[in-house]
Tab-separated table of C-alpha atoms in Angstrom:
chain	number	residue	atom	x	y	z
A	1	MET	CA	25.324	19.094	7.966
A	2	ARG	CA	25.141	18.097	4.338
A	3	THR	CA	23.974	15.076	2.375
A	4	GLN	CA	23.088	14.332	-1.215
A	5	VAL	CA	19.471	13.252	-0.597
A	6	GLY	CA	17.402	14.279	2.405
A	7	ILE	CA	14.555	11.796	2.913
A	8	ILE	CA	11.517	12.618	5.035
A	9	GLY	CA	9.776	9.521	6.390
A	10	ALA	CA	11.015	6.112	7.546
A	11	GLY	CA	8.240	4.062	6.046
A	12	PRO	CA	8.832	1.543	3.241
A	13	ALA	CA	9.278	4.271	0.591
A	14	GLY	CA	11.849	6.339	2.483
A	15	LEU	CA	13.819	3.381	3.825
A	16	LEU	CA	13.901	1.530	0.513
A	17	LEU	CA	14.973	4.684	-1.306
A	18	SER	CA	17.786	5.220	1.192
A	19	HIS	CA	18.931	1.614	0.810
A	20	LEU	CA	18.817	1.593	-2.998
A	21	LEU	CA	20.736	4.863	-3.095
A	22	HIS	CA	23.335	3.388	-0.740
A	23	LEU	CA	23.812	0.506	-3.182
A	24	ARG	CA	24.510	3.142	-5.876
A	25	GLY	CA	27.028	4.969	-3.659
A	26	ILE	CA	24.705	7.913	-2.972
A	27	GLU	CA	24.472	9.378	0.539
A	28	SER	CA	21.185	10.084	2.298
A	29	VAL	CA	19.752	11.006	5.681
A	30	VAL	CA	16.321	9.733	6.724
A	31	LEU	CA	14.219	11.819	9.147
A	32	GLU	CA	11.232	10.254	10.932
A	33	ARG	CA	8.996	11.958	13.499
A	34	ARG	CA	7.873	8.692	15.099
A	35	SER	CA	9.940	6.338	17.234
A	36	ARG	CA	11.620	3.263	15.797
A	37	GLU	CA	9.354	1.061	17.916
A	38	TYR	CA	6.266	2.756	16.495
A	39	VAL	CA	7.189	2.389	12.825
A	40	GLU	CA	8.264	-1.235	13.312
A	41	ARG	CA	4.966	-2.164	14.968
A	42	ARG	CA	2.562	-0.139	12.811
A	43	VAL	CA	0.270	-2.639	11.071
A	44	ARG	CA	-0.453	-1.712	7.481
A	45	ALA	CA	-0.522	-3.519	4.143
A	46	GLY	CA	0.440	-7.149	3.850
A	47	VAL	CA	0.156	-8.094	0.162
A	48	LEU	CA	3.343	-7.709	-1.879
A	49	GLU	CA	3.250	-7.798	-5.666
A	50	GLN	CA	5.671	-10.009	-7.568
A	51	GLY	CA	7.694	-6.942	-8.555
A	52	THR	CA	7.910	-5.712	-4.967
A	53	VAL	CA	9.222	-9.079	-3.798
A	54	ASP	CA	11.748	-9.138	-6.641
A	55	THR	CA	12.893	-5.604	-5.765
A	56	LEU	CA	13.470	-6.426	-2.096
A	57	VAL	CA	15.308	-9.639	-2.934
A	58	GLU	CA	17.512	-7.911	-5.539
A	59	ALA	CA	18.285	-5.188	-2.997
A	60	GLY	CA	19.564	-7.765	-0.522
A	61	VAL	CA	16.789	-7.311	2.058
A	62	GLY	CA	14.642	-10.300	1.137
A	63	GLU	CA	16.184	-13.122	3.162
A	64	ARG	CA	13.524	-13.167	5.900
A	65	LEU	CA	10.821	-12.387	3.330
A	66	LYS	CA	11.747	-15.517	1.364
A	67	ARG	CA	11.806	-17.565	4.556
A	68	GLU	CA	8.653	-16.290	6.276
A	69	GLY	CA	6.534	-14.768	3.493
A	70	LEU	CA	3.465	-16.669	2.325
A	71	PRO	CA	3.271	-16.963	-1.496
A	72	HIS	CA	-0.300	-17.034	-2.808
A	73	HIS	CA	-1.210	-18.216	-6.290
A	74	GLY	CA	-4.831	-17.133	-6.284
A	75	ILE	CA	-7.644	-15.346	-4.471
A	76	GLU	CA	-11.287	-16.241	-3.956
A	77	LEU	CA	-14.261	-14.085	-4.898
A	78	ARG	CA	-17.150	-15.193	-2.684
A	79	TYR	CA	-20.685	-14.077	-3.479
A	80	GLY	CA	-24.128	-15.519	-4.107
A	81	GLY	CA	-23.441	-18.532	-1.888
A	82	ALA	CA	-20.431	-19.747	-3.874
A	83	GLY	CA	-16.692	-19.228	-4.057
A	84	HIS	CA	-14.857	-18.528	-7.318
A	85	ARG	CA	-11.066	-18.862	-7.426
A	86	ILE	CA	-8.972	-16.544	-9.597
A	87	ALA	CA	-6.019	-18.827	-10.395
A	88	PHE	CA	-2.834	-16.801	-10.858
A	89	GLU	CA	-0.774	-19.857	-11.771
A	90	ARG	CA	-2.984	-20.424	-14.819
A	91	LEU	CA	-3.877	-16.871	-15.805
A	92	VAL	CA	-0.493	-15.166	-15.168
A	93	PRO	CA	2.055	-18.028	-15.060
A	94	GLY	CA	5.178	-17.421	-13.002
A	95	ARG	CA	3.733	-14.491	-11.050
A	96	CYS	CA	2.054	-14.424	-7.658
A	97	ILE	CA	1.650	-12.274	-4.561
A	98	THR	CA	3.321	-12.791	-1.194
A	99	VAL	CA	1.705	-12.075	2.170
A	100	TYR	CA	4.302	-10.352	4.361
A	101	GLY	CA	3.376	-7.484	6.648
A	102	GLN	CA	4.508	-3.934	5.890
A	103	GLN	CA	5.940	-3.669	9.385
A	104	GLU	CA	8.158	-6.673	8.600
A	105	VAL	CA	9.431	-4.936	5.468
A	106	VAL	CA	10.188	-1.874	7.599
A	107	LYS	CA	12.079	-3.965	10.169
A	108	ASP	CA	14.194	-5.550	7.437
A	109	LEU	CA	14.998	-2.200	5.843
A	110	ILE	CA	15.888	-0.496	9.137
A	111	ALA	CA	18.192	-3.369	10.054
A	112	ALA	CA	19.871	-3.172	6.644
A	113	ARG	CA	20.346	0.590	6.785
A	114	LEU	CA	21.792	0.559	10.293
A	115	ALA	CA	24.065	-2.411	9.523
A	116	ALA	CA	25.475	-0.427	6.588
A	117	GLY	CA	26.055	2.660	8.732
A	118	GLY	CA	23.051	4.496	7.335
A	119	ASP	CA	21.847	7.722	8.966
A	120	VAL	CA	18.241	7.098	10.056
A	121	ARG	CA	16.945	9.479	12.725
A	122	PHE	CA	13.794	8.792	14.702
A	123	GLU	CA	11.663	11.096	16.867
A	124	VAL	CA	12.691	14.146	14.839
A	125	ASP	CA	10.606	17.224	15.628
A	126	ASP	CA	9.546	20.221	13.549
A	127	VAL	CA	10.825	19.171	10.123
A	128	ALA	CA	10.589	22.056	7.651
A	129	LEU	CA	11.600	22.313	3.988
A	130	HIS	CA	13.374	25.361	2.559
A	131	ASP	CA	14.319	26.615	-0.920
A	132	ILE	CA	12.853	23.555	-2.654
A	133	GLY	CA	12.397	25.555	-5.855
A	134	THR	CA	16.156	26.129	-6.093
A	135	ASP	CA	19.170	23.863	-6.562
A	136	ARG	CA	20.102	24.393	-2.887
A	137	PRO	CA	17.231	22.945	-0.844
A	138	SER	CA	17.572	22.285	2.863
A	139	LEU	CA	15.772	20.771	5.815
A	140	THR	CA	15.602	22.048	9.371
A	141	PHE	CA	14.580	19.980	12.359
A	142	GLY	CA	15.076	20.227	16.107
A	143	GLY	CA	17.301	23.255	15.769
A	144	GLU	CA	19.552	21.636	13.149
A	145	ARG	CA	19.964	22.281	9.434
A	146	LEU	CA	20.612	19.739	6.694
A	147	ASP	CA	21.699	20.977	3.262
A	148	CYS	CA	20.783	18.653	0.395
A	149	ASP	CA	21.021	18.385	-3.358
A	150	VAL	CA	17.572	16.767	-3.481
A	151	ILE	CA	14.735	16.151	-1.017
A	152	ALA	CA	12.469	13.097	-1.201
A	153	GLY	CA	9.084	13.460	0.475
A	154	CYS	CA	8.159	9.955	1.656
A	155	ASP	CA	6.187	11.093	4.713
A	156	GLY	CA	2.706	9.938	3.837
A	157	PHE	CA	-0.596	11.619	3.099
A	158	HIS	CA	-0.506	13.855	6.202
A	159	GLY	CA	3.210	14.708	6.033
A	160	VAL	CA	4.833	18.107	5.579
A	161	SER	CA	6.351	17.508	2.142
A	162	ARG	CA	3.354	17.950	-0.152
A	163	ASP	CA	2.071	20.915	1.884
A	164	SER	CA	5.440	22.642	1.379
A	165	ILE	CA	4.822	22.982	-2.360
A	166	PRO	CA	3.493	26.448	-3.254
A	167	GLY	CA	-0.215	26.769	-3.882
A	168	GLY	CA	-1.372	26.400	-7.460
A	169	VAL	CA	1.456	24.056	-8.474
A	170	LEU	CA	-0.307	20.753	-7.832
A	171	THR	CA	-3.549	19.449	-9.227
A	172	GLU	CA	-5.171	17.233	-6.606
A	173	HIS	CA	-7.662	14.567	-7.644
A	174	ARG	CA	-9.731	13.056	-4.840
A	175	ARG	CA	-12.617	10.689	-4.315
A	176	ASP	CA	-14.067	9.753	-0.913
A	177	TYR	CA	-16.103	6.563	-0.599
A	178	PRO	CA	-19.304	6.386	1.483
A	179	PHE	CA	-17.953	3.638	3.753
A	180	ALA	CA	-14.882	2.628	5.745
A	181	TRP	CA	-13.125	-0.590	6.706
A	182	LEU	CA	-13.069	-1.980	10.219
A	183	GLY	CA	-9.708	-3.749	10.351
A	184	ILE	CA	-9.193	-6.628	12.772
A	185	LEU	CA	-5.986	-8.437	13.680
A	186	ALA	CA	-6.579	-11.713	15.515
A	187	ARG	CA	-4.402	-14.355	17.065
A	188	VAL	CA	-5.971	-17.250	15.188
A	189	LYS	CA	-4.889	-19.596	12.416
A	190	PRO	CA	-6.308	-18.478	9.046
A	191	SER	CA	-9.449	-20.317	8.011
A	192	SER	CA	-8.393	-20.254	4.353
A	193	GLU	CA	-5.107	-20.754	2.540
A	194	GLU	CA	-5.805	-17.776	0.265
A	195	LEU	CA	-7.473	-14.377	0.606
A	196	ILE	CA	-11.266	-14.312	0.415
A	197	TYR	CA	-13.019	-11.244	-0.989
A	198	ALA	CA	-16.681	-11.566	0.005
A	199	ARG	CA	-19.573	-9.496	-1.303
A	200	THR	CA	-22.836	-9.765	0.618
A	201	GLU	CA	-25.997	-7.711	0.946
A	202	ARG	CA	-24.747	-6.711	4.421
A	203	GLY	CA	-21.511	-5.353	2.993
A	204	PHE	CA	-18.021	-6.411	1.995
A	205	ALA	CA	-15.697	-8.624	4.057
A	206	LEU	CA	-12.101	-9.698	3.519
A	207	HIS	CA	-10.355	-12.670	5.070
A	208	SER	CA	-6.588	-12.213	4.945
A	209	MET	CA	-3.604	-13.256	7.060
A	210	ARG	CA	-0.219	-12.088	8.288
A	211	SER	CA	1.336	-15.409	9.303
A	212	PRO	CA	0.318	-19.038	9.925
A	213	GLU	CA	-0.852	-17.916	13.400
A	214	ILE	CA	-2.198	-14.395	12.773
A	215	SER	CA	-5.273	-13.554	10.691
A	216	ARG	CA	-6.349	-10.192	9.297
A	217	PHE	CA	-9.995	-9.339	8.610
A	218	TYR	CA	-11.848	-6.339	7.253
A	219	LEU	CA	-15.523	-5.398	7.416
A	220	GLN	CA	-17.265	-2.693	5.415
A	221	VAL	CA	-18.754	-0.235	7.913
A	222	ALA	CA	-20.139	3.308	7.949
A	223	PRO	CA	-17.559	6.059	7.318
A	224	ASP	CA	-18.132	7.515	10.814
A	225	GLU	CA	-18.155	4.143	12.570
A	226	ASP	CA	-17.092	4.139	16.234
A	227	VAL	CA	-14.645	1.289	16.849
A	228	ALA	CA	-15.890	1.108	20.446
A	229	ALA	CA	-19.244	-0.092	19.089
A	230	TRP	CA	-17.564	-3.307	17.914
A	231	PRO	CA	-16.842	-5.670	20.823
A	232	ASP	CA	-15.349	-9.069	20.027
A	233	GLU	CA	-18.700	-10.849	19.967
A	234	ARG	CA	-20.180	-8.469	17.406
A	235	ILE	CA	-17.083	-8.653	15.197
A	236	TRP	CA	-17.040	-12.450	15.055
A	237	ALA	CA	-20.801	-12.638	14.507
A	238	GLU	CA	-20.630	-10.229	11.572
A	239	LEU	CA	-17.597	-11.967	10.059
A	240	ARG	CA	-19.422	-15.303	10.241
A	241	THR	CA	-22.494	-13.804	8.584
A	242	ARG	CA	-20.475	-12.399	5.685
A	243	LEU	CA	-17.936	-15.212	5.253
A	244	GLU	CA	-19.755	-18.436	6.160
A	245	THR	CA	-21.839	-18.288	2.988
A	246	VAL	CA	-20.482	-21.372	1.205
A	247	PRO	CA	-21.036	-24.995	2.222
A	248	GLY	CA	-18.379	-26.458	4.508
A	249	PHE	CA	-16.648	-23.203	5.441
A	250	ALA	CA	-16.312	-22.464	9.165
A	251	LEU	CA	-14.562	-19.370	10.470
A	252	ALA	CA	-12.027	-19.978	13.225
A	253	THR	CA	-12.076	-17.383	16.012
A	254	GLY	CA	-9.536	-16.253	18.564
A	255	GLU	CA	-8.123	-13.333	20.522
A	256	ILE	CA	-8.525	-9.975	18.784
A	257	ILE	CA	-5.317	-8.027	19.321
A	258	GLU	CA	-6.046	-4.903	17.276
A	259	ARG	CA	-9.008	-3.125	15.702
A	260	SER	CA	-9.236	0.186	13.860
A	261	VAL	CA	-11.385	2.025	11.320
A	262	THR	CA	-9.783	3.102	8.025
A	263	PRO	CA	-11.476	5.637	5.722
A	264	MET	CA	-11.673	4.737	2.049
A	265	ARG	CA	-10.421	7.322	-0.408
A	266	SER	CA	-8.567	7.808	-3.665
A	267	PHE	CA	-6.112	10.664	-4.151
A	268	VAL	CA	-3.495	11.732	-6.695
A	269	ALA	CA	-1.369	14.883	-6.648
A	270	GLU	CA	0.279	15.757	-9.921
A	271	PRO	CA	2.952	16.503	-10.780
A	272	MET	CA	4.722	14.453	-8.103
A	273	GLN	CA	7.562	16.951	-7.935
A	274	TYR	CA	8.436	20.606	-7.560
A	275	GLY	CA	11.947	21.928	-8.027
A	276	ARG	CA	14.254	19.642	-6.053
A	277	LEU	CA	11.427	18.035	-4.038
A	278	PHE	CA	10.126	14.660	-5.209
A	279	LEU	CA	7.087	12.956	-3.671
A	280	ALA	CA	6.859	9.172	-3.365
A	281	GLY	CA	4.260	6.787	-1.992
A	282	ASP	CA	1.325	8.072	0.051
A	283	ALA	CA	2.687	11.623	-0.040
A	284	ALA	CA	1.697	11.662	-3.714
A	285	HIS	CA	-1.189	9.224	-3.981
A	286	ILE	CA	-3.662	7.145	-1.967
A	287	VAL	CA	-5.711	4.159	-3.121
A	288	PRO	CA	-8.500	2.301	-1.333
A	289	PRO	CA	-6.938	-0.896	0.059
A	290	THR	CA	-9.245	-3.229	-1.877
A	291	GLY	CA	-6.662	-3.720	-4.632
A	292	ALA	CA	-3.650	-3.977	-2.263
A	293	LYS	CA	-1.719	-1.341	-4.188
A	294	GLY	CA	-0.532	1.269	-1.650
A	295	LEU	CA	2.814	-0.187	-0.558
A	296	ASN	CA	3.463	-1.597	-4.010
A	297	LEU	CA	2.978	1.780	-5.688
A	298	ALA	CA	5.467	3.289	-3.224
A	299	VAL	CA	8.050	0.702	-4.274
A	300	ALA	CA	7.403	1.490	-7.947
A	301	ASP	CA	7.913	5.217	-7.290
A	302	VAL	CA	11.156	4.547	-5.451
A	303	ARG	CA	12.523	2.423	-8.281
A	304	VAL	CA	11.972	5.267	-10.751
A	305	LEU	CA	13.373	7.896	-8.384
A	306	THR	CA	16.463	5.815	-7.591
A	307	GLU	CA	17.347	5.478	-11.267
A	308	ALA	CA	16.748	9.174	-11.910
A	309	LEU	CA	18.925	10.187	-8.955
A	310	ALA	CA	21.686	7.778	-9.976
A	311	ARG	CA	21.811	9.390	-13.431
A	312	PHE	CA	21.724	12.868	-11.918
A	313	PHE	CA	24.649	12.284	-9.559
A	314	ALA	CA	26.643	10.351	-12.155
A	315	SER	CA	26.337	12.844	-15.009
A	316	GLY	CA	24.877	16.039	-13.625
A	317	SER	CA	21.990	15.726	-16.087
A	318	ALA	CA	18.553	16.401	-14.582
A	319	GLU	CA	16.658	14.970	-17.564
A	320	ALA	CA	15.533	11.800	-15.763
A	321	LEU	CA	14.643	13.745	-12.613
A	322	ASP	CA	12.604	16.204	-14.651
A	323	GLY	CA	10.686	13.246	-16.103
A	324	TYR	CA	10.004	11.569	-12.747
A	325	SER	CA	6.270	12.355	-12.664
A	326	ARG	CA	5.766	11.415	-16.300
A	327	ALA	CA	7.412	8.061	-15.618
A	328	CYS	CA	5.400	7.321	-12.447
A	329	LEU	CA	1.904	8.586	-13.192
A	330	PRO	CA	0.784	6.016	-15.804
A	331	ARG	CA	1.302	3.231	-13.257
A	332	VAL	CA	-0.288	5.339	-10.522
A	333	TRP	CA	-3.434	5.875	-12.572
A	334	ARG	CA	-3.583	2.202	-13.598
A	335	ALA	CA	-3.516	1.291	-9.901
A	336	GLN	CA	-6.117	3.964	-9.165
A	337	HIS	CA	-8.478	2.469	-11.713
A	338	PHE	CA	-7.912	-1.106	-10.556
A	339	SER	CA	-8.459	-0.153	-6.902
A	340	TRP	CA	-11.634	1.768	-7.780
A	341	TRP	CA	-12.838	-1.155	-9.898
A	342	MET	CA	-12.285	-3.714	-7.133
A	343	THR	CA	-13.949	-1.413	-4.608
A	344	THR	CA	-17.074	-0.795	-6.684
A	345	LEU	CA	-17.251	-4.456	-7.694
A	346	LEU	CA	-17.352	-5.806	-4.133
A	347	HIS	CA	-18.914	-3.209	-1.832
A	348	THR	CA	-22.523	-2.319	-1.232
A	349	PHE	CA	-23.595	1.296	-1.715
A	350	ASP	CA	-26.555	2.865	0.077
A	351	SER	CA	-27.601	4.460	-3.213
A	352	ASP	CA	-27.768	1.112	-5.044
A	353	ASP	CA	-31.129	-0.068	-6.275
A	354	ALA	CA	-32.009	-3.544	-7.509
A	355	TYR	CA	-30.789	-2.654	-10.995
A	356	ALA	CA	-27.341	-1.601	-9.740
A	357	ARG	CA	-27.005	-4.745	-7.620
A	358	ARG	CA	-27.880	-6.964	-10.562
A	359	LEU	CA	-25.276	-5.197	-12.693
A	360	GLN	CA	-22.702	-5.801	-9.968
A	361	THR	CA	-23.556	-9.500	-9.808
A	362	SER	CA	-23.402	-9.772	-13.587
A	363	HIS	CA	-19.914	-8.270	-13.603
A	364	LEU	CA	-18.770	-10.641	-10.845
A	365	ASP	CA	-20.148	-13.564	-12.857
A	366	TYR	CA	-18.181	-12.389	-15.869
A	367	VAL	CA	-14.920	-12.094	-13.927
A	368	ALA	CA	-15.455	-15.516	-12.360
A	369	SER	CA	-16.329	-17.313	-15.617
A	370	SER	CA	-14.246	-15.584	-18.293
A	371	ASP	CA	-10.506	-16.163	-18.631
A	372	ALA	CA	-10.193	-12.773	-20.308
A	373	ALA	CA	-11.851	-10.947	-17.400
A	374	GLY	CA	-10.113	-13.112	-14.812
A	375	THR	CA	-6.735	-12.393	-16.393
A	376	THR	CA	-7.388	-8.660	-16.182
A	377	LEU	CA	-7.935	-9.018	-12.441
A	378	ALA	CA	-5.004	-11.396	-11.974
A	379	GLU	CA	-2.367	-9.408	-13.869
A	380	ASN	CA	-3.300	-6.188	-12.079
A	381	TYR	CA	-3.445	-7.891	-8.694
A	382	VAL	CA	-0.011	-9.541	-8.910
A	383	GLY	CA	1.366	-6.301	-10.376
A	384	LEU	CA	2.295	-5.247	-13.861
A	385	PRO	CA	5.956	-5.927	-14.743
A	386	TYR	CA	8.456	-3.092	-14.500
A	387	GLU	CA	9.772	-1.725	-17.757
A	388	GLU	CA	13.144	-0.818	-16.223
A	389	SER	CA	15.565	-2.974	-14.235
A	390	LEU	CA	17.310	-1.987	-11.042
């Protein structure tokens, strides 16, 4: 078998790349080790930047997103017994975020690829990369071989792509945080129209949503927390303690349909390429979810890679491909800093003393009261504009 671009991973990065390449007349094959049912039901991020929404709409896969997505024009910072709204419509006019689950994006992209005759293969075993340092790379899987001009590694942090790069090529930057998030999905109407980021002495809490009927919550917990230690009653009690801190706010409760513990870490591998292998999304970088940047960074990577591949196949020039990492990394590091900043601003640390906590409160006060500081948060949260067009 042969294709122009072999793509490993049928998450948002791999599927969107395949679809954008299709729109440019470039062939691809997507290989995914999980089943279609698994990737379509896997609950992940739910906050889409303005640029991500625009990209999906421009690519022709935004019809259901426009119909069912929930545009938000602000978020609330809740601390010290008061709520402080960061108003996007005033601070960054014309830009907002949209709440629409990652699994819904995946469903839309899979449907679009299959409707267009795209080659997306699920439950693929033993994917291996070969000759990635040459101009004749290939993939093997399940006893088959796929020759490619280029390979895109979109298979996440634990995938095979990054580990296939020879030792000593990549510089890996990593930071692990001394806490995790307990994520809860509940069948209950959201208690707020916008996301609430709450800082308390007991730890951070986030009130989010996935639809008008489904709410998403997060609690800061220990990094080795056992999810079995959190029955429904304990979860709701802790959420009330951390969220019901302003007058008049009451948390609605309901059936908890999913709970899991997510470690908090930051990671960047650079360069994001080696030979004819190009990494995108979580295969190249991880951010703590506080800033809602993971999925959105993957989309930004894919936009750059699509344009570079289009130029390569149109002219034979590899100049844009060679500059892929240089084009992506400034945005990656901006998102890294923003995610770190939001995380340190809102979480409690065991090492904090009274001085550190007062500094944290002072910074929150500044963000809540200063248009300059609030705009910094708002423009990073809704996503910096893209310099290039699709």
